[in-house]
């Protein structure tokens, strides 16, 4: 079938999570080749989206200083942060810097699933301070119940970042990866 950025990122995320868990992903170099091609595809996609933003900005159709970080951009940053050892192509590097700055600046405007993802991303990219601030904010907005445990109230939807179980799992993962010793 046709290529799909979300599916590519999902496969990359799954392999990245396996590697985070210490699972050795074998394949006689085939997996590494697959990863490099998938990351190149994803890098090119973020570069294209960023290029469109730049074009719109030049035509005064949007302000680059305002929140331009969407779900797929945040997901790309999250997945890409799992593969720091594989170089980002030159064109995507500028887009990465822009969207990481957007993440640091506008994380509070995002759904809590995306906030958890951005916390993990920023921690992986060396900005543990903002990652901890995101988690502190999430903790302040959580509800704790003796029977139900800790959870977050949100309006659930039909999009991948709005599902309650996925959101809870992402936030558990974010808290665990950033506060491993606590």
Coordinates of C-alpha atoms in Angstrom, one line a residue:
X1 CA 0.0 0.0 0.0
X2 CA 0.9 3.6 0.1
X3 CA 3.3 5.0 2.7
X4 CA 1.8 6.4 5.8
X5 CA 3.7 8.6 8.3
X6 CA 1.7 7.6 11.4
X7 CA 2.2 3.9 10.7
X8 CA 5.9 4.4 10.1
X9 CA 6.2 6.3 13.3
X10 CA 4.2 3.6 15.2
X11 CA 6.5 0.9 13.9
X12 CA 9.6 3.0 14.9
X13 CA 8.0 3.6 18.3
X14 CA 7.4 -0.1 18.9
X15 CA 11.0 -1.0 18.0
X16 CA 12.3 1.9 20.1
X17 CA 10.3 0.8 23.1
X18 CA 11.6 -2.8 22.8
X19 CA 15.1 -1.4 22.7
X20 CA 14.4 0.7 25.8
X21 CA 13.3 -2.5 27.6
X22 CA 16.6 -4.1 26.7
X23 CA 15.2 -6.4 24.0
X24 CA 17.9 -7.1 21.4
X25 CA 16.4 -6.5 18.0
X26 CA 18.2 -8.8 15.6
X27 CA 18.0 -9.1 11.9
X28 CA 21.5 -9.3 10.3
X29 CA 21.5 -5.6 9.6
X30 CA 18.1 -5.7 8.0
X31 CA 16.4 -4.1 11.1
X32 CA 19.0 -1.4 11.2
X33 CA 18.5 -0.8 7.4
X34 CA 14.7 -0.7 8.0
X35 CA 15.1 1.8 10.9
X36 CA 17.4 4.1 8.8
X37 CA 14.9 4.1 5.9
X38 CA 11.9 4.7 8.1
X39 CA 13.7 7.5 10.0
X40 CA 14.8 9.1 6.7
X41 CA 11.1 9.0 5.5
X42 CA 10.0 10.6 8.8
X43 CA 12.7 13.2 8.7
X44 CA 11.7 14.1 5.1
X45 CA 8.0 14.4 6.2
X46 CA 8.8 16.8 9.1
X47 CA 11.1 18.8 6.8
X48 CA 8.2 19.1 4.2
X49 CA 5.7 20.2 6.9
X50 CA 8.2 22.8 8.3
X51 CA 8.9 24.0 4.7
X52 CA 5.2 24.6 4.3
X53 CA 5.1 26.6 7.5
X54 CA 8.0 28.7 6.3
X55 CA 6.2 29.4 3.0
X56 CA 3.1 30.4 4.8
X57 CA 5.1 32.6 7.1
X58 CA 6.7 34.4 4.2
X59 CA 3.3 35.1 2.8
X60 CA 2.2 36.5 6.2
X61 CA -0.4 33.7 6.5
X62 CA 0.8 32.5 9.8
X63 CA 3.1 33.6 12.7
X64 CA 6.0 31.1 13.4
X65 CA 6.2 32.4 16.9
X66 CA 2.7 31.1 17.7
X67 CA 1.8 27.5 18.5
X68 CA 2.4 25.5 15.3
X69 CA 3.1 22.1 17.0
X70 CA 0.5 19.5 16.0
X71 CA 0.0 15.9 17.1
X72 CA 2.0 14.3 14.3
X73 CA 4.9 16.8 14.8
X74 CA 4.9 15.9 18.6
X75 CA 4.7 12.2 17.8
X76 CA 7.7 12.6 15.4
X77 CA 9.7 14.4 18.0
X78 CA 8.9 11.6 20.5
X79 CA 9.8 8.8 18.2
X80 CA 12.9 10.5 16.9
X81 CA 14.2 11.1 20.4
X82 CA 14.5 7.3 20.7
X83 CA 17.0 7.2 17.9
X84 CA 19.6 9.8 18.8
X85 CA 22.4 7.5 17.5
X86 CA 21.0 7.7 13.9
X87 CA 21.8 11.1 12.4
X88 CA 19.0 13.4 11.5
X89 CA 19.4 14.7 7.9
X90 CA 20.4 18.3 7.5
X91 CA 17.0 19.6 6.3
X92 CA 15.1 18.0 9.2
X93 CA 17.6 19.3 11.8
X94 CA 16.3 22.8 11.5
X95 CA 12.7 21.6 11.7
X96 CA 13.6 19.5 14.8
X97 CA 15.1 22.6 16.5
X98 CA 12.0 24.6 15.7
X99 CA 9.5 22.0 16.9
X100 CA 11.5 21.3 20.0
X101 CA 11.4 25.0 20.9
X102 CA 7.6 24.9 20.2
X103 CA 7.3 21.9 22.5
X104 CA 9.1 23.8 25.3
X105 CA 7.0 26.8 24.8
X106 CA 3.5 25.4 24.1
X107 CA 3.3 22.1 25.9
X108 CA 0.6 23.3 28.3
X109 CA -1.7 23.9 25.3
X110 CA -1.7 20.2 24.4
X111 CA -3.8 17.3 25.5
X112 CA -2.3 15.4 28.5
X113 CA -1.2 12.4 26.3
X114 CA 0.8 14.8 24.2
X115 CA 2.2 16.5 27.3
X116 CA 3.4 13.1 28.6
X117 CA 5.0 12.4 25.2
X118 CA 6.7 15.8 25.1
X119 CA 8.0 15.3 28.7
X120 CA 9.7 12.1 27.6
X121 CA 10.9 13.7 24.4
X122 CA 12.5 16.7 26.2
X123 CA 14.1 14.4 28.8
X124 CA 15.6 12.3 26.0
X125 CA 16.8 15.4 24.2
X126 CA 18.6 16.7 27.3
X127 CA 16.0 19.1 28.7
X128 CA 15.1 17.4 32.0
X129 CA 14.1 20.7 33.6
X130 CA 11.1 21.3 31.3
X131 CA 10.3 17.6 31.4
X132 CA 10.0 17.8 35.2
X133 CA 7.9 21.0 34.9
X134 CA 5.5 19.2 32.6
X135 CA 5.2 16.2 35.0
X136 CA 4.8 18.6 38.0
X137 CA 1.9 20.3 36.2
X138 CA 0.4 16.9 35.3
X139 CA 0.6 15.8 38.9
X140 CA -1.1 19.0 40.1
X141 CA -4.0 18.3 37.7
X142 CA -4.4 14.7 38.5
X143 CA -7.0 13.1 40.8
X144 CA -6.1 10.6 43.4
X145 CA -8.7 8.1 44.7
X146 CA -7.9 5.3 47.2
X147 CA -9.9 2.8 45.0
X148 CA -9.1 4.1 41.5
X149 CA -5.5 5.3 42.0
X150 CA -4.2 8.4 40.2
X151 CA -5.9 9.5 37.0
X152 CA -6.7 12.5 34.9
X153 CA -10.1 13.7 33.9
X154 CA -10.3 14.6 30.3
X155 CA -12.8 14.5 27.4
X156 CA -12.1 11.3 25.6
X157 CA -12.3 11.2 21.9
X158 CA -11.7 9.0 18.9
X159 CA -8.2 10.1 18.1
X160 CA -5.2 8.1 19.2
X161 CA -4.1 10.8 21.6
X162 CA -7.5 10.9 23.3
X163 CA -8.0 7.3 24.3
X164 CA -8.1 6.9 28.1
X165 CA -6.0 3.7 28.4
X166 CA -3.3 4.9 26.1
X167 CA -3.2 8.2 27.9
X168 CA -2.8 6.5 31.3
X169 CA -0.1 4.2 29.9
X170 CA 1.8 7.2 28.4
X171 CA 1.7 9.1 31.6
X172 CA 2.8 6.2 33.7
X173 CA 5.7 5.7 31.2
X174 CA 6.6 9.4 31.3
X175 CA 6.6 9.5 35.1
X176 CA 8.6 6.3 35.3
X177 CA 11.3 7.4 32.8
X178 CA 11.8 10.8 34.3
X179 CA 11.5 9.9 38.0
X180 CA 13.0 6.4 38.0
X181 CA 14.5 6.8 41.4
X182 CA 11.3 8.0 43.1

